PDB file of C-alpha atoms and ligand atoms in Angstrom:
ATOM      1  CA  MET A   1       4.705   4.502 -16.891  1.00 45.00           C
ATOM      2  CA  THR A   2       2.186   2.302 -15.146  1.00 48.00           C
ATOM      3  CA  ALA A   3       1.104  -0.935 -16.721  1.00 49.00           C
ATOM      4  CA  ALA A   4      -2.392  -0.836 -15.391  1.00 50.00           C
ATOM      5  CA  SER A   5      -3.255   2.608 -14.092  1.00 51.00           C
ATOM      6  CA  HIS A   6      -6.917   1.886 -14.642  1.00 54.00           C
ATOM      7  CA  LEU A   7      -6.765  -0.471 -11.676  1.00 54.00           C
ATOM      8  CA  ASN A   8      -6.204   2.604  -9.526  1.00 54.00           C
ATOM      9  CA  ASP A   9      -9.786   3.484 -10.237  1.00 50.00           C
ATOM     10  CA  LEU A  10     -11.159   0.305  -8.734  1.00 60.00           C
ATOM     11  CA  ALA A  11     -12.714   0.836  -5.350  1.00 75.00           C
ATOM     12  CA  LEU A  12     -10.254  -1.473  -3.637  1.00 85.00           C
ATOM     13  CA  PRO A  13      -8.457  -0.845  -0.347  1.00 88.00           C
ATOM     14  CA  PRO A  14      -4.807   0.082  -1.000  1.00 93.00           C
ATOM     15  CA  LEU A  15      -3.359  -3.342  -0.213  1.00 96.00           C
ATOM     16  CA  ALA A  16      -5.783  -5.156  -2.523  1.00 96.00           C
ATOM     17  CA  ALA A  17      -5.242  -2.553  -5.247  1.00 95.00           C
ATOM     18  CA  ILE A  18      -1.448  -2.946  -5.051  1.00 97.00           C
ATOM     19  CA  ARG A  19      -1.727  -6.728  -5.142  1.00 97.00           C
ATOM     20  CA  ALA A  20      -3.984  -6.485  -8.200  1.00 97.00           C
ATOM     21  CA  ARG A  21      -1.520  -4.185  -9.954  1.00 97.00           C
ATOM     22  CA  ILE A  22       1.395  -6.529  -9.146  1.00 98.00           C
ATOM     23  CA  ALA A  23      -0.602  -9.472 -10.505  1.00 98.00           C
ATOM     24  CA  ARG A  24      -1.460  -7.587 -13.676  1.00 98.00           C
ATOM     25  CA  ALA A  25       2.142  -6.527 -14.317  1.00 98.00           C
ATOM     26  CA  ALA A  26       3.365 -10.062 -13.624  1.00 98.00           C
ATOM     27  CA  ALA A  27       0.810 -11.520 -16.031  1.00 98.00           C
ATOM     28  CA  LEU A  28       1.873  -9.076 -18.772  1.00 98.00           C
ATOM     29  CA  ALA A  29       5.421 -10.348 -18.397  1.00 98.00           C
ATOM     30  CA  GLY A  30       4.405 -14.001 -18.297  1.00 98.00           C
ATOM     31  CA  ARG A  31       5.348 -14.247 -14.639  1.00 98.00           C
ATOM     32  CA  LYS A  32       3.483 -15.561 -11.613  1.00 98.00           C
ATOM     33  CA  ALA A  33       2.323 -13.006  -9.046  1.00 97.00           C
ATOM     34  CA  ALA A  34       3.401 -15.505  -6.384  1.00 98.00           C
ATOM     35  CA  ASP A  35       7.008 -14.992  -7.505  1.00 98.00           C
ATOM     36  CA  VAL A  36       6.849 -11.331  -6.430  1.00 98.00           C
ATOM     37  CA  THR A  37       7.053 -10.595  -2.708  1.00 98.00           C
ATOM     38  CA  LEU A  38       5.372  -7.388  -1.612  1.00 98.00           C
ATOM     39  CA  VAL A  39       7.477  -5.837   1.141  1.00 99.00           C
ATOM     40  CA  ALA A  40       5.283  -3.267   2.881  1.00 98.00           C
ATOM     41  CA  ILE A  41       7.627  -0.469   3.938  1.00 98.00           C
ATOM     42  CA  SER A  42       6.372   0.651   7.343  1.00 98.00           C
ATOM     43  CA  LYS A  43       9.148   3.085   8.306  1.00 98.00           C
ATOM     44  CA  THR A  44       7.809   6.067  10.275  1.00 97.00           C
ATOM     45  CA  ARG A  45       4.392   4.368  10.636  1.00 97.00           C
ATOM     46  CA  PRO A  46       3.079   3.634  14.120  1.00 96.00           C
ATOM     47  CA  ALA A  47       1.791   0.183  15.069  1.00 96.00           C
ATOM     48  CA  GLU A  48      -1.797   1.443  14.752  1.00 96.00           C
ATOM     49  CA  ALA A  49      -1.207   2.116  11.067  1.00 96.00           C
ATOM     50  CA  ILE A  50       0.426  -1.283  10.532  1.00 98.00           C
ATOM     51  CA  MET A  51      -2.158  -3.455  12.302  1.00 97.00           C
ATOM     52  CA  PRO A  52      -4.899  -3.027   9.686  1.00 96.00           C
ATOM     53  CA  LEU A  53      -2.530  -4.363   6.999  1.00 97.00           C
ATOM     54  CA  ILE A  54      -1.677  -7.338   9.184  1.00 98.00           C
ATOM     55  CA  GLY A  55      -5.415  -7.840   9.564  1.00 97.00           C
ATOM     56  CA  GLU A  56      -5.769  -7.910   5.768  1.00 96.00           C
ATOM     57  CA  GLY A  57      -3.170 -10.665   5.598  1.00 97.00           C
ATOM     58  CA  GLN A  58       0.046  -8.775   4.792  1.00 98.00           C
ATOM     59  CA  ARG A  59       2.972 -10.563   6.446  1.00 98.00           C
ATOM     60  CA  VAL A  60       6.169  -9.128   4.931  1.00 98.00           C
ATOM     61  CA  PHE A  61       7.228  -5.693   6.161  1.00 98.00           C
ATOM     62  CA  GLY A  62      10.285  -3.521   5.712  1.00 98.00           C
ATOM     63  CA  GLU A  63      11.952  -0.941   7.930  1.00 98.00           C
ATOM     64  CA  ASN A  64      14.974   1.257   7.288  1.00 98.00           C
ATOM     65  CA  ARG A  65      16.234   1.841  10.837  1.00 98.00           C
ATOM     66  CA  VAL A  66      17.210  -0.888  13.289  1.00 98.00           C
ATOM     67  CA  GLN A  67      16.286   1.102  16.402  1.00 98.00           C
ATOM     68  CA  GLU A  68      12.866   2.083  15.125  1.00 98.00           C
ATOM     69  CA  ALA A  69      12.164  -1.541  14.195  1.00 98.00           C
ATOM     70  CA  GLN A  70      13.287  -2.763  17.620  1.00 98.00           C
ATOM     71  CA  ALA A  71      10.807  -0.411  19.273  1.00 97.00           C
ATOM     72  CA  LYS A  72       7.888  -1.284  17.026  1.00 97.00           C
ATOM     73  CA  TRP A  73       8.056  -4.893  15.900  1.00 98.00           C
ATOM     74  CA  PRO A  74       8.717  -7.384  18.726  1.00 97.00           C
ATOM     75  CA  ALA A  75       5.161  -6.992  20.105  1.00 97.00           C
ATOM     76  CA  LEU A  76       3.585  -7.277  16.647  1.00 98.00           C
ATOM     77  CA  ILE A  77       5.702 -10.333  15.816  1.00 98.00           C
ATOM     78  CA  GLU A  78       4.784 -11.964  19.110  1.00 97.00           C
ATOM     79  CA  ALA A  79       1.118 -11.616  18.166  1.00 97.00           C
ATOM     80  CA  HIS A  80       1.768 -12.804  14.569  1.00 98.00           C
ATOM     81  CA  PRO A  81       4.835 -15.061  14.518  1.00 98.00           C
ATOM     82  CA  ASP A  82       4.570 -15.585  10.745  1.00 98.00           C
ATOM     83  CA  ILE A  83       5.517 -11.950  10.083  1.00 98.00           C
ATOM     84  CA  ARG A  84       8.801 -11.557   8.176  1.00 98.00           C
ATOM     85  CA  LEU A  85      10.756  -8.352   8.635  1.00 98.00           C
ATOM     86  CA  HIS A  86      13.155  -6.970   6.013  1.00 98.00           C
ATOM     87  CA  LEU A  87      15.780  -4.270   6.551  1.00 98.00           C
ATOM     88  CA  VAL A  88      15.958  -1.903   3.577  1.00 98.00           C
ATOM     89  CA  GLY A  89      18.084   0.902   4.992  1.00 92.00           C
ATOM     90  CA  GLN A  90      21.784   1.554   5.354  1.00 95.00           C
ATOM     91  CA  LEU A  91      23.267  -0.588   8.104  1.00 98.00           C
ATOM     92  CA  GLN A  92      26.173   0.384  10.355  1.00 98.00           C
ATOM     93  CA  SER A  93      28.477  -2.499  11.206  1.00 98.00           C
ATOM     94  CA  ASN A  94      27.978  -1.940  14.930  1.00 98.00           C
ATOM     95  CA  LYS A  95      24.247  -2.672  14.465  1.00 98.00           C
ATOM     96  CA  ALA A  96      24.857  -5.952  12.613  1.00 98.00           C
ATOM     97  CA  GLU A  97      24.118  -8.147  15.637  1.00 98.00           C
ATOM     98  CA  ASP A  98      20.842  -6.377  16.384  1.00 98.00           C
ATOM     99  CA  ALA A  99      19.872  -6.569  12.724  1.00 98.00           C
ATOM    100  CA  VAL A 100      20.617 -10.287  12.441  1.00 98.00           C
ATOM    101  CA  ARG A 101      18.544 -10.992  15.528  1.00 98.00           C
ATOM    102  CA  LEU A 102      15.459  -9.050  14.394  1.00 98.00           C
ATOM    103  CA  PHE A 103      15.368  -9.178  10.593  1.00 98.00           C
ATOM    104  CA  ASP A 104      14.613 -12.064   8.217  1.00 98.00           C
ATOM    105  CA  ALA A 105      16.323 -10.425   5.230  1.00 98.00           C
ATOM    106  CA  ILE A 106      18.762  -7.550   4.802  1.00 98.00           C
ATOM    107  CA  HIS A 107      18.675  -5.581   1.526  1.00 98.00           C
ATOM    108  CA  SER A 108      21.620  -3.273   2.156  1.00 98.00           C
ATOM    109  CA  LEU A 109      24.873  -5.225   2.063  1.00 98.00           C
ATOM    110  CA  ASP A 110      27.181  -2.786   0.276  1.00 98.00           C
ATOM    111  CA  ARG A 111      30.767  -3.135   1.572  1.00 98.00           C
ATOM    112  CA  PRO A 112      33.298  -5.671   2.854  1.00 98.00           C
ATOM    113  CA  SER A 113      33.407  -4.288   6.423  1.00 98.00           C
ATOM    114  CA  LEU A 114      29.643  -4.807   6.782  1.00 98.00           C
ATOM    115  CA  LEU A 115      29.937  -8.242   5.180  1.00 98.00           C
ATOM    116  CA  HIS A 116      32.401  -9.348   7.822  1.00 98.00           C
ATOM    117  CA  ALA A 117      30.341  -7.828  10.649  1.00 98.00           C
ATOM    118  CA  LEU A 118      27.274  -9.714   9.351  1.00 98.00           C
ATOM    119  CA  ALA A 119      29.239 -12.956   9.071  1.00 98.00           C
ATOM    120  CA  ARG A 120      30.345 -12.645  12.706  1.00 98.00           C
ATOM    121  CA  ALA A 121      26.819 -11.719  13.813  1.00 98.00           C
ATOM    122  CA  MET A 122      25.277 -14.689  11.981  1.00 98.00           C
ATOM    123  CA  ASP A 123      27.833 -17.092  13.442  1.00 97.00           C
ATOM    124  CA  LYS A 124      27.117 -15.749  16.924  1.00 98.00           C
ATOM    125  CA  ALA A 125      23.326 -15.866  16.504  1.00 98.00           C
ATOM    126  CA  GLY A 126      23.423 -19.284  14.848  1.00 97.00           C
ATOM    127  CA  ARG A 127      21.156 -18.102  12.020  1.00 97.00           C
ATOM    128  CA  ARG A 128      21.775 -17.250   8.368  1.00 98.00           C
ATOM    129  CA  VAL A 129      19.792 -14.209   7.208  1.00 98.00           C
ATOM    130  CA  PRO A 130      19.299 -13.880   3.433  1.00 98.00           C
ATOM    131  CA  LEU A 131      21.068 -10.850   1.993  1.00 98.00           C
ATOM    132  CA  PHE A 132      20.712  -8.582  -1.001  1.00 98.00           C
ATOM    133  CA  VAL A 133      23.688  -6.632  -2.262  1.00 98.00           C
ATOM    134  CA  GLN A 134      22.643  -3.017  -2.706  1.00 98.00           C
ATOM    135  CA  VAL A 135      24.035  -1.626  -5.959  1.00 98.00           C
ATOM    136  CA  ASN A 136      24.527   2.084  -6.649  1.00 98.00           C
ATOM    137  CA  ILE A 137      22.937   1.504 -10.029  1.00 98.00           C
ATOM    138  CA  GLY A 138      23.046   5.115 -11.221  1.00 98.00           C
ATOM    139  CA  ALA A 139      26.614   5.730  -9.955  1.00 98.00           C
ATOM    140  CA  GLU A 140      25.330   8.634  -7.853  1.00 97.00           C
ATOM    141  CA  ASP A 141      27.826  10.280  -5.512  1.00 95.00           C
ATOM    142  CA  GLN A 142      25.444  10.746  -2.617  1.00 91.00           C
ATOM    143  CA  LYS A 143      23.767   7.360  -2.835  1.00 93.00           C
ATOM    144  CA  GLY A 144      24.422   4.209  -0.831  1.00 93.00           C
ATOM    145  CA  GLY A 145      25.280   0.931  -2.458  1.00 97.00           C
ATOM    146  CA  CYS A 146      28.239  -0.856  -3.898  1.00 98.00           C
ATOM    147  CA  ALA A 147      29.678   0.339  -7.220  1.00 98.00           C
ATOM    148  CA  ILE A 148      28.719  -1.880 -10.156  1.00 98.00           C
ATOM    149  CA  ALA A 149      32.377  -2.758 -10.749  1.00 98.00           C
ATOM    150  CA  ASP A 150      32.707  -3.965  -7.141  1.00 98.00           C
ATOM    151  CA  VAL A 151      29.739  -6.363  -7.218  1.00 98.00           C
ATOM    152  CA  PRO A 152      31.644  -9.524  -8.310  1.00 98.00           C
ATOM    153  CA  GLY A 153      34.316  -8.998  -5.651  1.00 98.00           C
ATOM    154  CA  LEU A 154      31.778  -8.441  -2.883  1.00 98.00           C
ATOM    155  CA  LEU A 155      29.861 -11.536  -3.979  1.00 98.00           C
ATOM    156  CA  SER A 156      32.925 -13.724  -3.906  1.00 98.00           C
ATOM    157  CA  GLU A 157      33.804 -12.442  -0.441  1.00 98.00           C
ATOM    158  CA  ALA A 158      30.252 -13.239   0.656  1.00 98.00           C
ATOM    159  CA  ARG A 159      30.510 -16.765  -0.743  1.00 97.00           C
ATOM    160  CA  ALA A 160      33.843 -17.260   0.994  1.00 97.00           C
ATOM    161  CA  ALA A 161      32.213 -16.191   4.279  1.00 97.00           C
ATOM    162  CA  ASP A 162      29.293 -18.590   3.636  1.00 96.00           C
ATOM    163  CA  LEU A 163      26.762 -15.745   3.581  1.00 98.00           C
ATOM    164  CA  PRO A 164      23.465 -16.435   1.812  1.00 98.00           C
ATOM    165  CA  VAL A 165      23.217 -13.772  -0.905  1.00 98.00           C
ATOM    166  CA  GLU A 166      19.781 -14.026  -2.486  1.00 98.00           C
ATOM    167  CA  GLY A 167      20.069 -11.228  -4.999  1.00 98.00           C
ATOM    168  CA  LEU A 168      20.657  -7.565  -5.758  1.00 99.00           C
ATOM    169  CA  MET A 169      18.822  -4.435  -4.648  1.00 98.00           C
ATOM    170  CA  CYS A 170      18.719  -0.920  -6.053  1.00 98.00           C
ATOM    171  CA  VAL A 171      17.106   2.480  -5.693  1.00 98.00           C
ATOM    172  CA  PRO A 172      17.396   4.116  -9.131  1.00 98.00           C
ATOM    173  CA  PRO A 173      18.091   7.842  -9.570  1.00 97.00           C
ATOM    174  CA  ALA A 174      15.079  10.029  -8.759  1.00 96.00           C
ATOM    175  CA  GLY A 175      13.177  11.902 -11.410  1.00 95.00           C
ATOM    176  CA  ILE A 176      14.133   9.893 -14.490  1.00 96.00           C
ATOM    177  CA  GLU A 177      12.799   6.729 -16.078  1.00 98.00           C
ATOM    178  CA  ALA A 178      13.681   3.786 -13.847  1.00 98.00           C
ATOM    179  CA  ALA A 179      13.312   1.011 -16.426  1.00 98.00           C
ATOM    180  CA  PRO A 180      16.901   1.076 -17.786  1.00 98.00           C
ATOM    181  CA  PHE A 181      18.264   0.851 -14.244  1.00 98.00           C
ATOM    182  CA  PHE A 182      15.992  -2.066 -13.386  1.00 98.00           C
ATOM    183  CA  ALA A 183      17.052  -3.816 -16.589  1.00 98.00           C
ATOM    184  CA  LEU A 184      20.711  -3.193 -15.762  1.00 98.00           C
ATOM    185  CA  LEU A 185      20.310  -4.593 -12.244  1.00 99.00           C
ATOM    186  CA  GLY A 186      18.685  -7.671 -13.783  1.00 98.00           C
ATOM    187  CA  LYS A 187      21.602  -8.121 -16.150  1.00 98.00           C
ATOM    188  CA  ILE A 188      24.187  -7.797 -13.363  1.00 98.00           C
ATOM    189  CA  ALA A 189      22.245 -10.334 -11.279  1.00 98.00           C
ATOM    190  CA  ALA A 190      22.069 -12.789 -14.180  1.00 98.00           C
ATOM    191  CA  ASP A 191      25.780 -12.327 -14.958  1.00 98.00           C
ATOM    192  CA  ASN A 192      26.501 -13.281 -11.356  1.00 98.00           C
ATOM    193  CA  GLY A 193      24.103 -16.204 -11.125  1.00 98.00           C
ATOM    194  CA  LEU A 194      21.656 -14.498  -8.772  1.00 98.00           C
ATOM    195  CA  SER A 195      17.866 -14.763  -9.061  1.00 96.00           C
ATOM    196  CA  GLY A 196      16.653 -12.245  -6.453  1.00 98.00           C
ATOM    197  CA  LEU A 197      15.884  -8.682  -7.540  1.00 99.00           C
ATOM    198  CA  SER A 198      14.746  -6.187  -4.899  1.00 99.00           C
ATOM    199  CA  MET A 199      13.585  -3.244  -6.983  1.00 98.00           C
ATOM    200  CA  GLY A 200      10.506  -1.094  -7.483  1.00 98.00           C
ATOM    201  CA  MET A 201       8.834   1.328  -5.080  1.00 98.00           C
ATOM    202  CA  SER A 202       5.446   3.089  -5.001  1.00 97.00           C
ATOM    203  CA  GLU A 203       6.053   5.053  -8.202  1.00 96.00           C
ATOM    204  CA  ASP A 204       7.543   2.355 -10.383  1.00 98.00           C
ATOM    205  CA  PHE A 205       6.808  -1.120  -9.042  1.00 98.00           C
ATOM    206  CA  GLU A 206       4.864  -2.295 -12.081  1.00 98.00           C
ATOM    207  CA  THR A 207       7.814  -1.496 -14.334  1.00 98.00           C
ATOM    208  CA  ALA A 208      10.070  -3.375 -11.901  1.00 98.00           C
ATOM    209  CA  VAL A 209       7.774  -6.414 -11.887  1.00 98.00           C
ATOM    210  CA  MET A 210       7.758  -6.501 -15.693  1.00 98.00           C
ATOM    211  CA  LEU A 211      11.566  -6.418 -15.601  1.00 98.00           C
ATOM    212  CA  GLY A 212      11.873  -9.305 -13.159  1.00 98.00           C
ATOM    213  CA  ALA A 213      11.581  -7.903  -9.619  1.00 99.00           C
ATOM    214  CA  THR A 214      11.194 -10.649  -7.022  1.00 99.00           C
ATOM    215  CA  HIS A 215      10.737  -8.140  -4.178  1.00 99.00           C
ATOM    216  CA  VAL A 216       8.983  -4.783  -4.495  1.00 98.00           C
ATOM    217  CA  ARG A 217       9.321  -2.316  -1.604  1.00 98.00           C
ATOM    218  CA  ILE A 218       6.181  -0.221  -1.283  1.00 98.00           C
ATOM    219  CA  GLY A 219       5.511   2.395   1.380  1.00 98.00           C
ATOM    220  CA  SER A 220       3.516   5.475   0.497  1.00 97.00           C
ATOM    221  CA  ALA A 221       1.171   3.752  -1.978  1.00 96.00           C
ATOM    222  CA  LEU A 222       0.067   1.512   0.906  1.00 96.00           C
ATOM    223  CA  PHE A 223       0.155   3.864   3.881  1.00 95.00           C
ATOM    224  CA  GLY A 224      -0.278   7.303   2.311  1.00 90.00           C
ATOM    225  CA  ALA A 225       2.348  10.035   2.007  1.00 87.00           C
ATOM    226  CA  ARG A 226       5.004  10.116   4.722  1.00 81.00           C
ATOM    227  CA  ALA A 227       5.235  13.222   6.843  1.00 76.00           C
ATOM    228  CA  GLY A 228       8.662  14.752   6.206  1.00 58.00           C
TER     229      GLY A 228
HETATM  230  C1  PLP B   1      11.179   4.305   1.900  1.00 90.12           C
HETATM  231  C2  PLP B   1      11.755   3.255   1.043  1.00 90.12           C
HETATM  232  C3  PLP B   1      10.950   2.545   0.133  1.00 90.12           C
HETATM  233  C4  PLP B   1       9.479   2.826  -0.066  1.00 90.12           C
HETATM  234  O1  PLP B   1       9.302   4.037  -0.732  1.00 90.12           O
HETATM  235  P1  PLP B   1       7.839   4.509  -1.219  1.00 90.12           P
HETATM  236  O2  PLP B   1       8.139   5.499  -2.282  1.00 90.12           O
HETATM  237  O3  PLP B   1       7.186   5.099  -0.021  1.00 90.12           O
HETATM  238  O4  PLP B   1       7.127   3.327  -1.731  1.00 90.12           O
HETATM  239  C5  PLP B   1      11.551   1.546  -0.616  1.00 90.12           C
HETATM  240  N1  PLP B   1      12.866   1.271  -0.499  1.00 90.12           N
HETATM  241  C6  PLP B   1      13.663   1.932   0.360  1.00 90.12           C
HETATM  242  C7  PLP B   1      15.100   1.567   0.441  1.00 90.12           C
HETATM  243  C8  PLP B   1      13.134   2.945   1.152  1.00 90.12           C
HETATM  244  O5  PLP B   1      13.946   3.600   1.998  1.00 90.12           O
END
């Protein structure tokens, strides 16, 4: 379902069209568009594809691999120091230091070993990077994320380690209606006193915004289909 598919027909550049659709979905839900952060997912895109979006004013970007981000972003950030980079992909503990140095938010905290690696990395770097706990919201075998039952325990470990957990993140099962999974993530967040909700991608971000998303992660609707 899209709340405002007719806006697709407007002759707007993709970024403006996405912003308009976010604003419309937020308004339907009695929310402010300013309370929804658009994270432009630039994985696999070269700098030449990213620069036009920066030119149009987009400042929050997301990548899913630390090494790819390290190759691409330092030069862009030097030219535009107000850019904020989010990590949305699985993170290996041995990359925690690199991730804490480069990223301004990490959406993929999913296990105690990574939590402790991030705590050490943040202590060493002298900076606290906001975190989202990724939840395996559809209890899928192959999917990353912490089991729903393990969320409270992971959150209390994070609090004990003085880690700034801003909210929860999910990628719902493919091919079925996402709304129940977004609603469930919202309930788990509320039950645990968290306000951040990183949910919604190109195909379902309006639904996510209506159900309380504070961060939508949008790639292909902004940049076009990814090759492979
Ligand atoms: C690639 C990716 C996205 C963006 O997906 P699109 O369908 O291209 O919008 C969002 N979240 C995560 C975790 C991703 O890996």
